[in-house]
Amino acid sequence: MASVNPFNLSDSEEEAERRPNETVDTERSPSDGAPGPPPGNPFSPPADAEPPTLLLSSNRTSPSGEGISVSAAATSAMAGSADIRVSVDVIASQLLRDQYILTALEFHTELLEAGRELPRLRDYFSNPGNFERQSGTPPAKDQVLGPGGPLNRAGSISTLDSLDFARYSDDGNRESDERVAESEVPSQERKNFKSSPEIQEPVRPLEKRALNFLVNEYLLKNEYKLSSITFSDENDDQDFELWDDVGLNIPKPPDLLQLYRNCGTPLPSPRDTADVAVGVDLGDLPGNCFAQDLPKKPDLTQQQQTEVVQELEYQISLLNNEKQSLAEQIKKLQSEIQTLKRTVSSSPPATLDLGSQNTSNPSCSSTIPPSTVPPTDNGQYLDIRGVSEPETDPSPPSTQTTSQPQPQSHNKLKTRPPVHFDQPNRKLSPAFQQALLSFCRMCSDSRLGAEVSRIADSEESVMLMLGRCLPHIVPNVLLAKREELIPLILCTACLHPEPKERDQLLHILFNLIKRPDDEQRQMILTGCVAFARHVGPTRVEAELLPQCWEQINHKYPERRLLVAESCGALAPYLPKEIRSSLVLSMLQQMLAEDKADMVREAVVKSLGIIMGYIDDPDKYSQGFELMLLSLGDPSERVVSAVHQVFIPAFAAWTTELGTLQTALIPSLLARIEKLLLQGEHGLDEHKLHVFLSALQSLIPPLFAVVLQNAPFTSRAKLHGDIPPIEVTRFPRPASPLQDVATIIGSREMLSALLELYDHQLEHEGTTGWDSLLWVVNQLLPQLIEIVGRINVTSSTCVHEFSRFFWRFCRTFGKIFTNTKVKPQFQEILRLSEENVDASAGNGILTKATVPIYATGVLTCYNQDEDRKLLVGFLEDVMTTLSLSHAPLDSLKASFVELGANPVYHELLLTVLWYGVVHTSALVRCTAARMFELLVKGVNETLVAQRVVPALITLSSDPEISVRISTIPAFGTIMETVTQKELLERVKMQLASFLEDPQYQDQHSLHMEIIRTFGRVGPNAEPRFRDEFVLPHLHKLALANNSQATESKRIDIATQLFEAYSALSCCFISEEVMVNHFLPGLRCLRADMEQLSPEHEVILSSMIKECEIKVENRGMADAQGSMSIASSLVGEDAKTKFLSKMGQLTTSGAMLANVFQRKK
């Protein structure tokens, strides 16, 4: 017999198909919207029978397979004769209870059209929870057979108002057309017709998002990664990592391959299958389960149907007898409890603790009315009944699919005293009581209703309930408040007995928030640590680590950040072999590949924690490489994390291994030396900074090793009067891990050790103190040798080594510095002319050793004797270098480094005043040039009181070379100082140099003045530039035209060209431009025509453009002075200017000055 879907045919058509020779009654009752009952219904109970608790239909198998028609429902609901009417609420209750949703929907629609809205149906179809898909149930519950197969149910947010009635209703024109088509074509043709693309509906938004997710999943699983990336970019509004982002509140469907393999398999006919009770005798099932056999007897006679009813009545009587016998057994077992005698003898129908009574008669064994109890032949409810109501019906073995041992729950239940309810002194039958209670509006036929209707009877059942409910709760909680669920998720994950459920809960935890912020990540990490403490290392490895591994390449950096932080937080609770293998490899991969700075920062911190717990010596080399890799990171925050966390933890491990002094520090020193050898033609200052900063971070652990391995360590005592440690005793640590007190253990222990340390150095020496002897005899000499090989002109390198020695000396203390460090430097820096190679300029006093010793060692302590030592050293260096005619780079580096700190300004001025009054003109010249370096950092008060008087004194020096040496310092003052009186004094002094006849033939003086004007002119006060600098440059250019000596003429012309190139970027008034700037350029061009034609071309271009601007000045007056350099218009002029500039062979400083702008 062909299978026909009941939703495509009306009730009359179905009857016509099954019984073609019978008369079909297609009349519908206008009152309830249901067809009239067939004549002679054998299932109509007597008129005086109790309200029906079980409705049977001749065409029913299972709600999961096929729903009964309205006529069948009405037939089984009506009693006796056609005169008796059953309420529409009973029909609606029966339809909803048996899951005939579409039939109930059509029934509800017809009632609405008739103006008779039924509250039960209205409430059901307006509740979105009734249409949620449930996980762990057969597909039949989530699907209703439609014309072409399963009909998709409404989404979780759909209600009656949003359903498409035309799609499912028999009254829709399209549906009726399809029914006609199906009745006229064979089954296979009908299937092809239904699947033809011409009549398919357009894809809906949620359907599109679901398909997008499945397509992306397919691409990833089959290694189409580039296609997946492109597909993700084209759908950037969707998160392909989370199924919940699709918006359907249903479990994730199978992948595309599984769907494809199953798409061609026809669904089994509902008329030929039964869901449950395979191989179970009819007598062993509750009364309402025998309906599965009825489809085999569609044509039962009146007598046969009467026999079936009699059989049912007989089974009910047997069950009642069994119930009475079980009640007597309970009474005997509890006879010692006098207070329960009456409760047991009266056999109350609504007690929760009498499991034996519940076993005897399911129809009256619960407070839940029979209309809400799901049929036991429906496989959908087996899990619910088995897990949460194990005591309800233990007899049918086929319906027990519990996930927890039943005896355990029974035992736990019986250990608590039973619950007592006051029973009325009435003699109502149990059936009547049950029917009466059915009018209480309760619902347990949905997932949520089933959970609400039961109370967990043990701790384990609570965990099972939470495991079932949490996956449905989480998607419906606001993202901003989901961290409130963390305790619940973690507690359930800890105690749940099922590994799969625990894995799902932990997956929910790590995916709880799409992009967790800092506070939310802290909450999750706190929960992970609590979970780890509770479950132990094995489960942490098996359950938590896989969650981290899955998200190591997540597209959101916040999620990868959570993984990086989790690896560190869980390190103490993992098996040791996992710490040094899997977790270390994960972090190493993230450090090398992750593009987000904050993720790599967290990785470095977690690596530091791993280094604090690792105990495999073979991992030392890997740790060292990780340190170098992270130190070379381009992000400052990552490098800062290395110094704060990783290096201290790694140093602590190497201290335990005994390799801090034998391997770690020597390895860094070797890399620095190799870098210096490779950098003879250009040192890689960044790499040098990386290695030296690592060495600097190792100073505290090195000092701790010296203290812990000293001869006096065993004599350190914590009791007694221990002097407190001075606040300034140690440099401020970058993190608590670099605090020596933290490394030692406590400040009290450190204080006791420091007292013994100073005493040992001062009175007893270093005999037998191997760790300190290594520092003195190996580390210090190697460092001093390295210092002598760095470039003294590199202010960065000088500063780095200066800070290193400063921290080194402050950490090891003043006694150590005075007795061990200073003597080694002084032995090398013997202040005599023999130590300076004037011819080659490579004496030790010209190396970086001088500034590093001065700024890194002599400035560690700031007492009077220390300051006197520093002043004396600088004076001696200045004298020695000057008298030796050696380069002054080492002295300049010292002044620049010390001048950056205002504390040393007075000290440096004292040193320079020593040079001002020195008897040697060479020393005085050196002092004059040092003032230029000091002026920029000194406040104007000191400039007025100390600098200018010294320069005025030098400007009247008998030696012309000394006077010329003051010009750069005077120029710097004009550039930086704003006091008018001070500027006037300087201008007068410079004017005397230019206008005094005794200087007219001083070629060196003119060269120095022009060079100074070109350097300071763009940044000087405009009035000083317009009234002093440009007029005097004009005079010098004019005088140079008549210079007889060609070498002097070309020197002056070259310096003038550089000065004019720099000043051309300034705003110049029209008067000054016409009277001084343009005439000066013309004079210079006259020189360049003969001396340097390539310069002459550029000068001609500059003059031409200046003349054009002067002619157009009337239009530009309102905009102020114009920049000559920015006024080069016309592509020809620009091309000509730039091409000629590229051909010049003059100094790079001159070219830089061409484009210098006013600051």
PDB file of N, CA and C in Angstrom, residues 78-150:
ATOM      1  N   MET A  78     -15.098  11.801  21.010  1.00  0.00           N
ATOM      2  CA  MET A  78     -16.542  11.852  21.228  1.00  0.00           C
ATOM      3  C   MET A  78     -17.027  10.549  21.836  1.00  0.00           C
ATOM      4  N   ALA A  79     -18.005  10.659  22.580  1.00  0.00           N
ATOM      5  CA  ALA A  79     -18.514   9.495  23.313  1.00  0.00           C
ATOM      6  C   ALA A  79     -19.870   9.070  22.760  1.00  0.00           C
ATOM      7  N   GLY A  80     -20.047   7.713  22.684  1.00  0.00           N
ATOM      8  CA  GLY A  80     -21.343   7.102  22.437  1.00  0.00           C
ATOM      9  C   GLY A  80     -21.989   7.471  21.150  1.00  0.00           C
ATOM     10  N   SER A  81     -22.838   8.427  21.162  1.00  0.00           N
ATOM     11  CA  SER A  81     -23.664   8.773  20.020  1.00  0.00           C
ATOM     12  C   SER A  81     -23.281  10.130  19.486  1.00  0.00           C
ATOM     13  N   ALA A  82     -23.830  10.493  18.378  1.00  0.00           N
ATOM     14  CA  ALA A  82     -23.536  11.777  17.735  1.00  0.00           C
ATOM     15  C   ALA A  82     -24.094  12.932  18.538  1.00  0.00           C
ATOM     16  N   ASP A  83     -24.995  12.671  19.522  1.00  0.00           N
ATOM     17  CA  ASP A  83     -25.591  13.765  20.282  1.00  0.00           C
ATOM     18  C   ASP A  83     -24.624  14.322  21.310  1.00  0.00           C
ATOM     19  N   ILE A  84     -23.654  13.515  21.726  1.00  0.00           N
ATOM     20  CA  ILE A  84     -22.721  13.967  22.780  1.00  0.00           C
ATOM     21  C   ILE A  84     -21.543  14.665  22.114  1.00  0.00           C
ATOM     22  N   ARG A  85     -21.194  15.861  22.593  1.00  0.00           N
ATOM     23  CA  ARG A  85     -20.114  16.656  22.017  1.00  0.00           C
ATOM     24  C   ARG A  85     -18.957  16.729  23.022  1.00  0.00           C
ATOM     25  N   VAL A  86     -17.769  16.620  22.520  1.00  0.00           N
ATOM     26  CA  VAL A  86     -16.554  16.754  23.339  1.00  0.00           C
ATOM     27  C   VAL A  86     -16.024  18.170  23.157  1.00  0.00           C
ATOM     28  N   SER A  87     -15.534  18.742  24.224  1.00  0.00           N
ATOM     29  CA  SER A  87     -15.059  20.131  24.149  1.00  0.00           C
ATOM     30  C   SER A  87     -13.841  20.218  23.228  1.00  0.00           C
ATOM     31  N   VAL A  88     -13.744  21.383  22.571  1.00  0.00           N
ATOM     32  CA  VAL A  88     -12.607  21.597  21.676  1.00  0.00           C
ATOM     33  C   VAL A  88     -11.298  21.625  22.469  1.00  0.00           C
ATOM     34  N   ASP A  89     -11.335  21.977  23.748  1.00  0.00           N
ATOM     35  CA  ASP A  89     -10.111  21.998  24.547  1.00  0.00           C
ATOM     36  C   ASP A  89      -9.541  20.594  24.710  1.00  0.00           C
ATOM     37  N   VAL A  90     -10.458  19.574  24.834  1.00  0.00           N
ATOM     38  CA  VAL A  90      -9.982  18.193  24.949  1.00  0.00           C
ATOM     39  C   VAL A  90      -9.296  17.773  23.658  1.00  0.00           C
ATOM     40  N   ILE A  91      -9.905  18.170  22.529  1.00  0.00           N
ATOM     41  CA  ILE A  91      -9.293  17.827  21.237  1.00  0.00           C
ATOM     42  C   ILE A  91      -7.928  18.502  21.109  1.00  0.00           C
ATOM     43  N   ALA A  92      -7.863  19.781  21.458  1.00  0.00           N
ATOM     44  CA  ALA A  92      -6.585  20.501  21.367  1.00  0.00           C
ATOM     45  C   ALA A  92      -5.534  19.880  22.278  1.00  0.00           C
ATOM     46  N   SER A  93      -5.960  19.500  23.485  1.00  0.00           N
ATOM     47  CA  SER A  93      -5.015  18.873  24.411  1.00  0.00           C
ATOM     48  C   SER A  93      -4.467  17.574  23.843  1.00  0.00           C
ATOM     49  N   GLN A  94      -5.378  16.774  23.239  1.00  0.00           N
ATOM     50  CA  GLN A  94      -4.933  15.508  22.659  1.00  0.00           C
ATOM     51  C   GLN A  94      -3.948  15.743  21.510  1.00  0.00           C
ATOM     52  N   LEU A  95      -4.241  16.725  20.649  1.00  0.00           N
ATOM     53  CA  LEU A  95      -3.363  16.985  19.504  1.00  0.00           C
ATOM     54  C   LEU A  95      -1.986  17.447  19.970  1.00  0.00           C
ATOM     55  N   LEU A  96      -1.953  18.337  20.945  1.00  0.00           N
ATOM     56  CA  LEU A  96      -0.670  18.843  21.423  1.00  0.00           C
ATOM     57  C   LEU A  96       0.106  17.766  22.159  1.00  0.00           C
ATOM     58  N   ARG A  97      -0.599  16.966  22.957  1.00  0.00           N
ATOM     59  CA  ARG A  97       0.092  15.926  23.714  1.00  0.00           C
ATOM     60  C   ARG A  97       0.735  14.905  22.785  1.00  0.00           C
ATOM     61  N   ASP A  98       0.059  14.568  21.685  1.00  0.00           N
ATOM     62  CA  ASP A  98       0.579  13.583  20.748  1.00  0.00           C
ATOM     63  C   ASP A  98       1.447  14.220  19.668  1.00  0.00           C
ATOM     64  N   GLN A  99       1.752  15.531  19.815  1.00  0.00           N
ATOM     65  CA  GLN A  99       2.697  16.216  18.927  1.00  0.00           C
ATOM     66  C   GLN A  99       2.194  16.333  17.494  1.00  0.00           C
ATOM     67  N   TYR A 100       0.865  16.442  17.328  1.00  0.00           N
ATOM     68  CA  TYR A 100       0.310  16.706  15.992  1.00  0.00           C
ATOM     69  C   TYR A 100       0.229  18.217  15.826  1.00  0.00           C
ATOM     70  N   ILE A 101       1.380  18.815  15.620  1.00  0.00           N
ATOM     71  CA  ILE A 101       1.484  20.273  15.721  1.00  0.00           C
ATOM     72  C   ILE A 101       0.778  20.953  14.550  1.00  0.00           C
ATOM     73  N   LEU A 102       1.011  20.458  13.325  1.00  0.00           N
ATOM     74  CA  LEU A 102       0.406  21.118  12.170  1.00  0.00           C
ATOM     75  C   LEU A 102      -1.110  20.964  12.172  1.00  0.00           C
ATOM     76  N   THR A 103      -1.569  19.792  12.598  1.00  0.00           N
ATOM     77  CA  THR A 103      -3.028  19.607  12.707  1.00  0.00           C
ATOM     78  C   THR A 103      -3.611  20.564  13.747  1.00  0.00           C
ATOM     79  N   ALA A 104      -2.914  20.680  14.864  1.00  0.00           N
ATOM     80  CA  ALA A 104      -3.366  21.613  15.890  1.00  0.00           C
ATOM     81  C   ALA A 104      -3.322  23.044  15.381  1.00  0.00           C
ATOM     82  N   LEU A 105      -2.320  23.357  14.561  1.00  0.00           N
ATOM     83  CA  LEU A 105      -2.219  24.713  14.012  1.00  0.00           C
ATOM     84  C   LEU A 105      -3.385  25.013  13.088  1.00  0.00           C
ATOM     85  N   GLU A 106      -3.726  24.036  12.240  1.00  0.00           N
ATOM     86  CA  GLU A 106      -4.882  24.244  11.353  1.00  0.00           C
ATOM     87  C   GLU A 106      -6.170  24.356  12.172  1.00  0.00           C
ATOM     88  N   PHE A 107      -6.255  23.527  13.197  1.00  0.00           N
ATOM     89  CA  PHE A 107      -7.415  23.590  14.090  1.00  0.00           C
ATOM     90  C   PHE A 107      -7.521  24.968  14.735  1.00  0.00           C
ATOM     91  N   HIS A 108      -6.375  25.477  15.191  1.00  0.00           N
ATOM     92  CA  HIS A 108      -6.337  26.793  15.825  1.00  0.00           C
ATOM     93  C   HIS A 108      -6.730  27.895  14.837  1.00  0.00           C
ATOM     94  N   THR A 109      -6.293  27.753  13.592  1.00  0.00           N
ATOM     95  CA  THR A 109      -6.624  28.765  12.575  1.00  0.00           C
ATOM     96  C   THR A 109      -8.111  28.789  12.296  1.00  0.00           C
ATOM     97  N   GLU A 110      -8.702  27.615  12.183  1.00  0.00           N
ATOM     98  CA  GLU A 110     -10.142  27.564  11.906  1.00  0.00           C
ATOM     99  C   GLU A 110     -10.949  28.110  13.078  1.00  0.00           C
ATOM    100  N   LEU A 111     -10.460  27.848  14.302  1.00  0.00           N
ATOM    101  CA  LEU A 111     -11.156  28.420  15.457  1.00  0.00           C
ATOM    102  C   LEU A 111     -11.063  29.939  15.458  1.00  0.00           C
ATOM    103  N   LEU A 112      -9.895  30.469  15.074  1.00  0.00           N
ATOM    104  CA  LEU A 112      -9.741  31.926  15.000  1.00  0.00           C
ATOM    105  C   LEU A 112     -10.677  32.515  13.960  1.00  0.00           C
ATOM    106  N   GLU A 113     -10.775  31.841  12.821  1.00  0.00           N
ATOM    107  CA  GLU A 113     -11.671  32.344  11.772  1.00  0.00           C
ATOM    108  C   GLU A 113     -13.114  32.307  12.220  1.00  0.00           C
ATOM    109  N   ALA A 114     -13.439  31.335  13.085  1.00  0.00           N
ATOM    110  CA  ALA A 114     -14.816  31.230  13.583  1.00  0.00           C
ATOM    111  C   ALA A 114     -15.060  32.137  14.789  1.00  0.00           C
ATOM    112  N   GLY A 115     -14.002  32.860  15.228  1.00  0.00           N
ATOM    113  CA  GLY A 115     -14.166  33.745  16.382  1.00  0.00           C
ATOM    114  C   GLY A 115     -14.183  33.012  17.699  1.00  0.00           C
ATOM    115  N   ARG A 116     -13.629  31.833  17.748  1.00  0.00           N
ATOM    116  CA  ARG A 116     -13.634  31.048  18.993  1.00  0.00           C
ATOM    117  C   ARG A 116     -12.190  30.694  19.358  1.00  0.00           C
ATOM    118  N   GLU A 117     -11.419  31.683  19.736  1.00  0.00           N
ATOM    119  CA  GLU A 117     -10.014  31.437  20.079  1.00  0.00           C
ATOM    120  C   GLU A 117      -9.916  30.568  21.339  1.00  0.00           C
ATOM    121  N   LEU A 118      -9.047  29.582  21.269  1.00  0.00           N
ATOM    122  CA  LEU A 118      -8.865  28.655  22.378  1.00  0.00           C
ATOM    123  C   LEU A 118      -7.581  29.037  23.140  1.00  0.00           C
ATOM    124  N   PRO A 119      -7.692  29.322  24.421  1.00  0.00           N
ATOM    125  CA  PRO A 119      -6.489  29.765  25.168  1.00  0.00           C
ATOM    126  C   PRO A 119      -5.342  28.770  25.109  1.00  0.00           C
ATOM    127  N   ARG A 120      -5.652  27.475  25.173  1.00  0.00           N
ATOM    128  CA  ARG A 120      -4.577  26.476  25.166  1.00  0.00           C
ATOM    129  C   ARG A 120      -3.745  26.574  23.891  1.00  0.00           C
ATOM    130  N   LEU A 121      -4.431  26.646  22.730  1.00  0.00           N
ATOM    131  CA  LEU A 121      -3.710  26.742  21.462  1.00  0.00           C
ATOM    132  C   LEU A 121      -3.027  28.096  21.312  1.00  0.00           C
ATOM    133  N   ARG A 122      -3.700  29.142  21.753  1.00  0.00           N
ATOM    134  CA  ARG A 122      -3.086  30.472  21.655  1.00  0.00           C
ATOM    135  C   ARG A 122      -1.786  30.506  22.457  1.00  0.00           C
ATOM    136  N   ASP A 123      -1.808  30.004  23.694  1.00  0.00           N
ATOM    137  CA  ASP A 123      -0.601  30.023  24.530  1.00  0.00           C
ATOM    138  C   ASP A 123       0.497  29.153  23.937  1.00  0.00           C
ATOM    139  N   TYR A 124       0.101  28.031  23.354  1.00  0.00           N
ATOM    140  CA  TYR A 124       1.123  27.116  22.830  1.00  0.00           C
ATOM    141  C   TYR A 124       1.854  27.726  21.648  1.00  0.00           C
ATOM    142  N   PHE A 125       1.073  28.269  20.689  1.00  0.00           N
ATOM    143  CA  PHE A 125       1.700  28.773  19.471  1.00  0.00           C
ATOM    144  C   PHE A 125       2.341  30.145  19.657  1.00  0.00           C
ATOM    145  N   SER A 126       2.088  30.796  20.749  1.00  0.00           N
ATOM    146  CA  SER A 126       2.756  32.084  21.002  1.00  0.00           C
ATOM    147  C   SER A 126       3.999  31.921  21.863  1.00  0.00           C
ATOM    148  N   ASN A 127       4.301  30.684  22.279  1.00  0.00           N
ATOM    149  CA  ASN A 127       5.483  30.438  23.124  1.00  0.00           C
ATOM    150  C   ASN A 127       6.632  29.939  22.245  1.00  0.00           C
ATOM    151  N   PRO A 128       7.690  30.740  22.091  1.00  0.00           N
ATOM    152  CA  PRO A 128       8.810  30.296  21.230  1.00  0.00           C
ATOM    153  C   PRO A 128       9.486  29.040  21.742  1.00  0.00           C
ATOM    154  N   GLY A 129       9.426  28.805  23.050  1.00  0.00           N
ATOM    155  CA  GLY A 129      10.106  27.635  23.607  1.00  0.00           C
ATOM    156  C   GLY A 129       9.542  26.323  23.087  1.00  0.00           C
ATOM    157  N   ASN A 130       8.277  26.327  22.604  1.00  0.00           N
ATOM    158  CA  ASN A 130       7.694  25.093  22.094  1.00  0.00           C
ATOM    159  C   ASN A 130       8.257  24.689  20.744  1.00  0.00           C
ATOM    160  N   PHE A 131       9.028  25.584  20.109  1.00  0.00           N
ATOM    161  CA  PHE A 131       9.534  25.295  18.769  1.00  0.00           C
ATOM    162  C   PHE A 131      11.042  25.223  18.731  1.00  0.00           C
ATOM    163  N   GLU A 132      11.685  25.107  19.896  1.00  0.00           N
ATOM    164  CA  GLU A 132      13.140  24.961  19.927  1.00  0.00           C
ATOM    165  C   GLU A 132      13.511  23.535  19.564  1.00  0.00           C
ATOM    166  N   ARG A 133      14.584  23.404  18.807  1.00  0.00           N
ATOM    167  CA  ARG A 133      15.137  22.066  18.547  1.00  0.00           C
ATOM    168  C   ARG A 133      15.905  21.608  19.765  1.00  0.00           C
ATOM    169  N   GLN A 134      15.890  20.336  20.020  1.00  0.00           N
ATOM    170  CA  GLN A 134      16.559  19.788  21.189  1.00  0.00           C
ATOM    171  C   GLN A 134      17.659  18.847  20.730  1.00  0.00           C
ATOM    172  N   SER A 135      18.762  18.909  21.464  1.00  0.00           N
ATOM    173  CA  SER A 135      19.865  17.992  21.177  1.00  0.00           C
ATOM    174  C   SER A 135      19.638  16.674  21.890  1.00  0.00           C
ATOM    175  N   GLY A 136      20.163  15.627  21.316  1.00  0.00           N
ATOM    176  CA  GLY A 136      20.097  14.310  21.937  1.00  0.00           C
ATOM    177  C   GLY A 136      18.765  13.627  21.773  1.00  0.00           C
ATOM    178  N   THR A 137      17.880  14.071  20.818  1.00  0.00           N
ATOM    179  CA  THR A 137      16.591  13.437  20.593  1.00  0.00           C
ATOM    180  C   THR A 137      16.540  12.956  19.160  1.00  0.00           C
ATOM    181  N   PRO A 138      15.682  11.986  18.875  1.00  0.00           N
ATOM    182  CA  PRO A 138      15.583  11.469  17.507  1.00  0.00           C
ATOM    183  C   PRO A 138      15.142  12.561  16.561  1.00  0.00           C
ATOM    184  N   PRO A 139      15.471  12.438  15.297  1.00  0.00           N
ATOM    185  CA  PRO A 139      15.086  13.465  14.338  1.00  0.00           C
ATOM    186  C   PRO A 139      13.598  13.640  14.231  1.00  0.00           C
ATOM    187  N   ALA A 140      12.853  12.619  14.587  1.00  0.00           N
ATOM    188  CA  ALA A 140      11.414  12.729  14.408  1.00  0.00           C
ATOM    189  C   ALA A 140      10.817  13.823  15.244  1.00  0.00           C
ATOM    190  N   LYS A 141      11.466  14.158  16.336  1.00  0.00           N
ATOM    191  CA  LYS A 141      10.886  15.194  17.202  1.00  0.00           C
ATOM    192  C   LYS A 141      11.060  16.574  16.601  1.00  0.00           C
ATOM    193  N   ASP A 142      12.118  16.757  15.858  1.00  0.00           N
ATOM    194  CA  ASP A 142      12.404  18.068  15.297  1.00  0.00           C
ATOM    195  C   ASP A 142      11.865  18.218  13.884  1.00  0.00           C
ATOM    196  N   GLN A 143      11.244  17.199  13.349  1.00  0.00           N
ATOM    197  CA  GLN A 143      10.787  17.268  11.977  1.00  0.00           C
ATOM    198  C   GLN A 143       9.345  16.800  11.904  1.00  0.00           C
ATOM    199  N   VAL A 144       8.612  17.366  10.985  1.00  0.00           N
ATOM    200  CA  VAL A 144       7.271  16.897  10.662  1.00  0.00           C
ATOM    201  C   VAL A 144       7.250  16.615   9.178  1.00  0.00           C
ATOM    202  N   LEU A 145       6.741  15.487   8.802  1.00  0.00           N
ATOM    203  CA  LEU A 145       6.805  15.110   7.403  1.00  0.00           C
ATOM    204  C   LEU A 145       5.960  16.041   6.576  1.00  0.00           C
ATOM    205  N   GLY A 146       6.563  16.549   5.538  1.00  0.00           N
ATOM    206  CA  GLY A 146       5.867  17.438   4.633  1.00  0.00           C
ATOM    207  C   GLY A 146       5.758  16.833   3.269  1.00  0.00           C
ATOM    208  N   PRO A 147       5.356  17.622   2.306  1.00  0.00           N
ATOM    209  CA  PRO A 147       5.132  17.079   0.955  1.00  0.00           C
ATOM    210  C   PRO A 147       6.378  16.489   0.349  1.00  0.00           C
ATOM    211  N   GLY A 148       7.533  17.094   0.540  1.00  0.00           N
ATOM    212  CA  GLY A 148       8.749  16.578  -0.053  1.00  0.00           C
ATOM    213  C   GLY A 148       9.706  16.006   0.945  1.00  0.00           C
ATOM    214  N   GLY A 149       9.293  15.731   2.133  1.00  0.00           N
ATOM    215  CA  GLY A 149      10.186  15.241   3.172  1.00  0.00           C
ATOM    216  C   GLY A 149       9.955  16.030   4.438  1.00  0.00           C
ATOM    217  N   PRO A 150      10.959  16.147   5.263  1.00  0.00           N
ATOM    218  CA  PRO A 150      10.794  16.852   6.537  1.00  0.00           C
ATOM    219  C   PRO A 150      10.527  18.329   6.317  1.00  0.00           C
TER     220      PRO A 150
END
